[in-house]
Short mmCIF file of C-alpha atoms and ligand atoms in Angstrom, two decimals:
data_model
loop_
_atom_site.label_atom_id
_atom_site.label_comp_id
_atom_site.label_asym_id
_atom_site.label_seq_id
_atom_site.Cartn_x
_atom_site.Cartn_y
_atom_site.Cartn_z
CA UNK A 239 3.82 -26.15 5.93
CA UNK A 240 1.81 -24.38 8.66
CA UNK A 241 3.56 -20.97 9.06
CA UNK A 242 4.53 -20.00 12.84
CA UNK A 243 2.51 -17.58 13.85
CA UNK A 244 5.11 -15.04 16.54
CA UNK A 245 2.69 -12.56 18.24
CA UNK A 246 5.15 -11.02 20.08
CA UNK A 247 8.45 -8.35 19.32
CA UNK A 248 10.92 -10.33 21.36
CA UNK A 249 9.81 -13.60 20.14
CA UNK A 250 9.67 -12.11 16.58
CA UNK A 251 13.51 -10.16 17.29
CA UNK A 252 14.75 -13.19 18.42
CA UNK A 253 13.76 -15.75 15.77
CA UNK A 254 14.97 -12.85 13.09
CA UNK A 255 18.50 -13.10 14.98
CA UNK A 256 18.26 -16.60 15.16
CA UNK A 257 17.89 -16.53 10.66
CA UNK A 258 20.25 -13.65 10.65
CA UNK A 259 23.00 -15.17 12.18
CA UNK A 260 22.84 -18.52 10.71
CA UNK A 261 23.45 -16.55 7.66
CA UNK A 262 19.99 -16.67 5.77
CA UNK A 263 18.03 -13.91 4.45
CA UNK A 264 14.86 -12.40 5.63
CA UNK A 265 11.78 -10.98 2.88
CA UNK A 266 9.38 -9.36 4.46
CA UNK A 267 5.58 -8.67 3.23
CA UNK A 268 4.02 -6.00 5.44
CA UNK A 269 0.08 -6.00 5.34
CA UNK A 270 -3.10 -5.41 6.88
CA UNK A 271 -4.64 -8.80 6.14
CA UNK A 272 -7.96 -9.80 4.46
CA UNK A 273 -5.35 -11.13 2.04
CA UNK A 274 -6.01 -11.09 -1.62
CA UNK A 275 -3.99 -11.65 -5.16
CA UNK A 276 -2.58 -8.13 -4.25
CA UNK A 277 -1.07 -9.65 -1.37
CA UNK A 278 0.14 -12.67 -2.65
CA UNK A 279 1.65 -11.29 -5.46
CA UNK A 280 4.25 -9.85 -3.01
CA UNK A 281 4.60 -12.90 -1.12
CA UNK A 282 5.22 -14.54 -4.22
CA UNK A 283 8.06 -12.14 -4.93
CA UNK A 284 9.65 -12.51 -1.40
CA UNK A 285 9.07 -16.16 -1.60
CA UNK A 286 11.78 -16.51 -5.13
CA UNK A 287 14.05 -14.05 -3.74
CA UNK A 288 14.50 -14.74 -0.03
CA UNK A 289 15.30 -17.60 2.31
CA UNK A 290 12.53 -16.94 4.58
CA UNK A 291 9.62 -15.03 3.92
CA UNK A 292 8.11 -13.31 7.27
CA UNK A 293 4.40 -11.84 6.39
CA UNK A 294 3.06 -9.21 8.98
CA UNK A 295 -1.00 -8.51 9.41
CA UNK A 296 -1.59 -5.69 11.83
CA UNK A 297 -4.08 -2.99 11.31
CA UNK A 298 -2.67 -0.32 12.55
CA UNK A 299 -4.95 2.20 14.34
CA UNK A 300 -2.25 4.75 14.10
CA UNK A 301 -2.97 5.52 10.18
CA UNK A 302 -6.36 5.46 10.47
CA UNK A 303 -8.09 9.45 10.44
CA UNK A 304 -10.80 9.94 13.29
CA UNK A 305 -13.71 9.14 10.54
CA UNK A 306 -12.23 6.37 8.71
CA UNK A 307 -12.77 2.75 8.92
CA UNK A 308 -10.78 1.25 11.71
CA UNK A 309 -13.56 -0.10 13.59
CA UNK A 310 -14.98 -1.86 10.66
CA UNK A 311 -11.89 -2.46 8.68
CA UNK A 312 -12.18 -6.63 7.21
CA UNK A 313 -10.30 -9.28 9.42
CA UNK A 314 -9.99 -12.74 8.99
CA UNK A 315 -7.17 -14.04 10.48
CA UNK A 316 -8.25 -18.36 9.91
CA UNK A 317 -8.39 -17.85 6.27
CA UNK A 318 -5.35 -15.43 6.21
CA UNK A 319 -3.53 -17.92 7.71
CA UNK A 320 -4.71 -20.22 5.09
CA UNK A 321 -3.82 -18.48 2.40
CA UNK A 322 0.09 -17.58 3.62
CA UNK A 323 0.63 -21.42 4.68
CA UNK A 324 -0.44 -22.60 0.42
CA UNK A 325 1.92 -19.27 -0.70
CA UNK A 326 5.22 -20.72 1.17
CA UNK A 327 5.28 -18.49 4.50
CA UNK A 328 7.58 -19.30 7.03
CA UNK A 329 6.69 -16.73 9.78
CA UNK A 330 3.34 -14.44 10.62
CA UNK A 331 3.85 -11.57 12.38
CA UNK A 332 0.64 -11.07 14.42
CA UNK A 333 0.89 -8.38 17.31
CA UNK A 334 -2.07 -6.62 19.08
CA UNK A 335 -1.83 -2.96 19.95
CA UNK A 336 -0.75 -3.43 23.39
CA UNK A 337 2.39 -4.47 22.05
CA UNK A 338 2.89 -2.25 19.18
CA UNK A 339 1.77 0.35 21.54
CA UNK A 340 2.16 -0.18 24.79
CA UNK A 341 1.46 2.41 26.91
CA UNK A 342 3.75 5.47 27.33
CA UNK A 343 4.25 5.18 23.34
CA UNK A 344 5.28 9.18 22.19
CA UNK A 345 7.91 8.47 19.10
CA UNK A 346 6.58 9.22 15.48
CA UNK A 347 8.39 8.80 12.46
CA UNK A 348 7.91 11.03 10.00
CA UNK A 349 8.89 12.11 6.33
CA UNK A 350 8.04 15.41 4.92
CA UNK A 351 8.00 17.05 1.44
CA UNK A 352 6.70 13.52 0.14
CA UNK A 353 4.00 12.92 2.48
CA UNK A 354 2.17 16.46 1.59
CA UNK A 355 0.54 15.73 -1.42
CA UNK A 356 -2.35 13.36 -3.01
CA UNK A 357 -3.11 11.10 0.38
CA UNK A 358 -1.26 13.15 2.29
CA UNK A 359 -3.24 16.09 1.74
CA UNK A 360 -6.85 14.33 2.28
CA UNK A 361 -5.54 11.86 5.36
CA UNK A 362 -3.62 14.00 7.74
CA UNK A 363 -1.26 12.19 9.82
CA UNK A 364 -1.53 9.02 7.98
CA UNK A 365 1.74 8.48 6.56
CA UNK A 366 2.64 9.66 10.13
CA UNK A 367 0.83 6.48 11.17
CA UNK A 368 2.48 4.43 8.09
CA UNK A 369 6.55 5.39 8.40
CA UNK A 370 6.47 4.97 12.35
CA UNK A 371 4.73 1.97 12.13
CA UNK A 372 6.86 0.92 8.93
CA UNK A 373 10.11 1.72 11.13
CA UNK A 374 9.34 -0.14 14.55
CA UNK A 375 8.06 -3.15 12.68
CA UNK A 376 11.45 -3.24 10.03
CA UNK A 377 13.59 -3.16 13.31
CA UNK A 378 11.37 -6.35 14.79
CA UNK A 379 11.78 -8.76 11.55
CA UNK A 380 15.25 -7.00 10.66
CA UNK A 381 14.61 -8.05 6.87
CA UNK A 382 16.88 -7.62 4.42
CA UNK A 383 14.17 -6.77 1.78
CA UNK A 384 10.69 -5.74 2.21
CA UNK A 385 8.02 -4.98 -0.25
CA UNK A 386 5.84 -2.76 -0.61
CA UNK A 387 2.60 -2.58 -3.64
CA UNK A 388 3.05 0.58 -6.64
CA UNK A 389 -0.92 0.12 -5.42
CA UNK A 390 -0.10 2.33 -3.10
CA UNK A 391 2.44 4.09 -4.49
CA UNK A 392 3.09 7.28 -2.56
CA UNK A 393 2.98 5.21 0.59
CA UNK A 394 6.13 2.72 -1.56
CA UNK A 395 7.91 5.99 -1.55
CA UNK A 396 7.72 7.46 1.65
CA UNK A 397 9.01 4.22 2.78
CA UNK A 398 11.89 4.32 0.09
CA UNK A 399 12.42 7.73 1.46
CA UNK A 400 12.63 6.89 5.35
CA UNK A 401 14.79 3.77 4.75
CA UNK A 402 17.36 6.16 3.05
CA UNK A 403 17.53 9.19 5.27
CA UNK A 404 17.30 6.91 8.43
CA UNK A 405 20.24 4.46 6.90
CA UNK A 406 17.94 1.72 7.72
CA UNK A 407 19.52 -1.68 6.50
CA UNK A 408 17.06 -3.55 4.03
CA UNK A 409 16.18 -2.79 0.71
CA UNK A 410 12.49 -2.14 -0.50
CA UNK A 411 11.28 -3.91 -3.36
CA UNK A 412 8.07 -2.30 -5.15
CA UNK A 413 5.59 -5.05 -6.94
CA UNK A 414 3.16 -4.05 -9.80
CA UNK A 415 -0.55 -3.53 -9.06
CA UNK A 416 -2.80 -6.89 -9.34
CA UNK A 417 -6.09 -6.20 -10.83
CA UNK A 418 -9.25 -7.98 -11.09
CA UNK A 419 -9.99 -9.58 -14.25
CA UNK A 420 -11.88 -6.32 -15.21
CA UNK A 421 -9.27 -3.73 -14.31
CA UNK A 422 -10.44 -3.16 -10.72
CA UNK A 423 -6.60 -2.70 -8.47
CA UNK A 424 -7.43 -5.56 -5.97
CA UNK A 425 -8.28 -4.21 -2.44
CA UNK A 426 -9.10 -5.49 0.92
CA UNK A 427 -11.70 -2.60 1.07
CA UNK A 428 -13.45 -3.42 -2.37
CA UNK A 429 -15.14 -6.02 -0.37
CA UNK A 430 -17.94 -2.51 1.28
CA UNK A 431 -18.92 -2.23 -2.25
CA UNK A 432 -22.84 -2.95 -3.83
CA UNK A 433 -22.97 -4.43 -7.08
CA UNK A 434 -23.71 -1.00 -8.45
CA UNK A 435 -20.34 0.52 -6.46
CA UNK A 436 -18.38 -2.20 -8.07
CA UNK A 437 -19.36 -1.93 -11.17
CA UNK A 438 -18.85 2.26 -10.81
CA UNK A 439 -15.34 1.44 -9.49
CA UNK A 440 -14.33 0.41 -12.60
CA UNK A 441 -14.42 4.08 -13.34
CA UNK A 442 -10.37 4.54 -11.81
CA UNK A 443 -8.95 2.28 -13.97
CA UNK A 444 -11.12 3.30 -17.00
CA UNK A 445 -10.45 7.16 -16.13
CA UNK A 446 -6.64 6.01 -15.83
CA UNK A 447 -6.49 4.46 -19.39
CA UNK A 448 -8.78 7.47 -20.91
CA UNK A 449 -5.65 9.85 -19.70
CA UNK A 450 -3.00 7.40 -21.47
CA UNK A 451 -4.71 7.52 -24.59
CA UNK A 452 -5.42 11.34 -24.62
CA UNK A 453 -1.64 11.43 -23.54
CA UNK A 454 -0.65 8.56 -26.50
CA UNK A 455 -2.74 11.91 -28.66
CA UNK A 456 0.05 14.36 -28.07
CA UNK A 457 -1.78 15.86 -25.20
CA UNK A 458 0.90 17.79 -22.60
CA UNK A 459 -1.19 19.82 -20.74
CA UNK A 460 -1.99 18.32 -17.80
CA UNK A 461 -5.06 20.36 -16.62
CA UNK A 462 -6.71 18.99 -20.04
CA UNK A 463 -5.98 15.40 -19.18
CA UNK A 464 -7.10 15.97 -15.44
CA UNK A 465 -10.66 17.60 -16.99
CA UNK A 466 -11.24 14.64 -19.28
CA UNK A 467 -10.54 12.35 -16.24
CA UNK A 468 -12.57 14.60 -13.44
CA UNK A 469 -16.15 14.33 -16.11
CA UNK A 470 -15.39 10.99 -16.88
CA UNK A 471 -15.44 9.88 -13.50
CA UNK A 472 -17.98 12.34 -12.27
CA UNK A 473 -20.07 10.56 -14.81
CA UNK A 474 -20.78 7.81 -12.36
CA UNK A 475 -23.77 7.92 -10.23
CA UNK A 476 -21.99 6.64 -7.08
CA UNK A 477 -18.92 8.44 -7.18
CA UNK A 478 -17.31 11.53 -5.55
CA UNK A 479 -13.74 12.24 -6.19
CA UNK A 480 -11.33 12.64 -3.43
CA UNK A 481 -8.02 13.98 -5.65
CA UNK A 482 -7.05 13.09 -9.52
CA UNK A 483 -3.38 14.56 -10.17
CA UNK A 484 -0.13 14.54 -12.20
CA UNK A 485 2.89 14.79 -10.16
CA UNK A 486 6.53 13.72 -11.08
CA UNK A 487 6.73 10.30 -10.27
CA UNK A 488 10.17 10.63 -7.65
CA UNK A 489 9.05 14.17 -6.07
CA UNK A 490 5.32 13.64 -6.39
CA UNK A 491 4.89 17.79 -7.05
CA UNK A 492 2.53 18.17 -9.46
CA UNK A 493 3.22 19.09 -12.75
CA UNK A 494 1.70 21.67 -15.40
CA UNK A 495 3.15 19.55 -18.72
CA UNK A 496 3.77 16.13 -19.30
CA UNK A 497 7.57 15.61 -19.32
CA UNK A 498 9.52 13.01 -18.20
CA UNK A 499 8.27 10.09 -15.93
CA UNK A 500 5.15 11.28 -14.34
CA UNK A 501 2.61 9.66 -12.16
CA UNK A 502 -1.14 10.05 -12.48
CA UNK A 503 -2.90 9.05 -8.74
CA UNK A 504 -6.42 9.45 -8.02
CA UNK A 505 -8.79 8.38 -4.99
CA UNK A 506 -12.26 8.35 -5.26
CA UNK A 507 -14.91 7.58 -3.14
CA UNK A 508 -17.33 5.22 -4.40
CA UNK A 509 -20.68 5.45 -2.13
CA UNK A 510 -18.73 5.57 1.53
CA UNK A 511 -15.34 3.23 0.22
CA UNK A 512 -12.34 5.40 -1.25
CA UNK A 513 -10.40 3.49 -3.60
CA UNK A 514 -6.81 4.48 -4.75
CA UNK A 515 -5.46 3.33 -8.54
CA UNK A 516 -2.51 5.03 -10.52
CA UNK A 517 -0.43 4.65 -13.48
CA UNK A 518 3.41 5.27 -13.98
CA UNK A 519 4.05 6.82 -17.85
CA UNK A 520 6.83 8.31 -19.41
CA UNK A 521 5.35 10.46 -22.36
CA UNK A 522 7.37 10.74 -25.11
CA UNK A 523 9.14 13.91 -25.37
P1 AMP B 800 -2.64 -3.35 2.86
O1 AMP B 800 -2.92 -4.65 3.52
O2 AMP B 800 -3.77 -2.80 2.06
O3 AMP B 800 -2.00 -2.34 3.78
O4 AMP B 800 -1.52 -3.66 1.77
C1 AMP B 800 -0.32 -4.30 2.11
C2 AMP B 800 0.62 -4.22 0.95
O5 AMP B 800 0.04 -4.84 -0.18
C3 AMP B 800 0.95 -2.78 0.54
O6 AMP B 800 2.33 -2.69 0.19
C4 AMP B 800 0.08 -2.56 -0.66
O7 AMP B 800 0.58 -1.62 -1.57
C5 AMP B 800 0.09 -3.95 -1.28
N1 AMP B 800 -1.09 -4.12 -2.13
C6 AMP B 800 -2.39 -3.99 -1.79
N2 AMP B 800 -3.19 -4.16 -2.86
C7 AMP B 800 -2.36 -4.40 -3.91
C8 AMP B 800 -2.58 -4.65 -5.29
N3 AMP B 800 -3.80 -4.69 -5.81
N4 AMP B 800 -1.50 -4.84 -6.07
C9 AMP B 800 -0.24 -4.81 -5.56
N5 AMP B 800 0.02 -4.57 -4.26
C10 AMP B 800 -1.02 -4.37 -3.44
#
């Protein structure tokens, strides 16, 4: 089936009133298009657990820094389109920024403590951009669950964080990170990169698994494990890195030694694209 495309809030509120009432439930997939396995893999997961599965594609200018790639971010709504109607979804969300915005817009949303660190630190203002967003768009589609990608997984817990000191009424789901066949996490932006920038972007992932096996070693010390990861990636001709840490994996403070669930998150440009990858590990103690 076709999915209805709703490019409007009140359209949107009212349909999601409309399934409300009639007692079915609403999962929601928020994205930015240029859909790919990444995507799907959480409309796959709304798609089991929810009656009707409402996907959203806006790129929103508001989480975008002054000299990132807004302009030239990848859109293609046709094949989009295509690809939600074979994956089961009922509804997409499709508003312009007239709408999202319209003018005399002054209201951000935003969550601190969490938002300070790793992408916080090198984008400022864009989780500003993601939690306002996030909020407005929740109280269009009124789902009961939405989900979010551990791809990007500070971003899955600022959410988590805004949902529960706002007492906002839906649940968020977080799906695992779909890779390419060789590791790469699958992106919308991998698509700016040469052959030699693809094959150097392997270097995340690889720099990821290099710290889980010096960590399987016994290693605690996370400056050690950050080194190792730093030259290896550094090794690449086309890459510059952005951050590489160890935080705790709720508070996302960085830690000195491994204990307890941790998170290790990196970004790294490769040539002019910066690409994001983590891992979630719980050391043994
Ligand atoms: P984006 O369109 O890049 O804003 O992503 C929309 C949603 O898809 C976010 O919740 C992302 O975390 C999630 N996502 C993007 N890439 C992946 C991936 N490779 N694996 C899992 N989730 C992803």
């Amino acid at each position: 089936m076709t999915p209805r495309i709703i490019k409007t809030i009140h359209e949107m509120q009212t349909e999601s009133n409309r399934i409300q009432t009639s007692g079915k439930t609403i999962g929601f997939v928020p994205t930015m298009g240029f859909l790919h396995e990444g995507h799907l893999g959480l409309i796959r997961i709304a798609r089991k657990q929810a009656d009707v599965v409402v996907l959203s594609i806006y790129v929103n200018p508001t989480q975008f820094g002054p000299n990132e790639d807004l302009a030239k971010y990848p859109r293609d709504f046709e094949w989009d389109a295509k690809l939600a109607a074979q994956e089961g979804v009922d509804i997409i969300f499709y508003p312009t920024d007239e709408e999202m915005y319209p003018q005399g817009f002054v209201t951000t949303v935003r969550v601190d403590q969490l938002t300070e660190g790793l992408c916080g630190a090198s984008r400022p203002g864009h989780f500003d951009g993601v939690t306002t967003i996030c909020a407005k768009i929740f109280n269009v589609v009124k789902p009961n669950f939405a989900i979010f990608g551990q791809k990007d997984a500070q971003q899955a817990l600022v959410i988590r964080q805004m949902v529960r000191d706002l007492n906002l009424d839906l649940e968020i789901v977080i799906a695992p990170i779909v890779r390419e066949a060789d590791g790469l996490a699958m992106s919308s932006r991998n698509v700016y990169l040469s052959p030699d920038e693809r094959q150097d972007a392997l270097a995340l992932r690889q720099s990821l698994q290099l710290a889980e096996s010096i960590i399987q070693q016994s290693e605690r010390n996370t400056s050690v494990v950050l080194q190792k990861m730093r030259e290896f990636i550094e090794s690449k001709s086309t890459t510059k890195i952005d951050y590489v840490e160890i935080v705790d994996a709720e508070s996302l403070q960085p830690i000195a030694e491994l204990s307890g669930k941790v998170l290790i998150a990196l970004a790294v440009f490769v040539g002019k694209t910066r690409l994001i990858d983590n891992v979630l590990i719980e050391p043994p103690s």
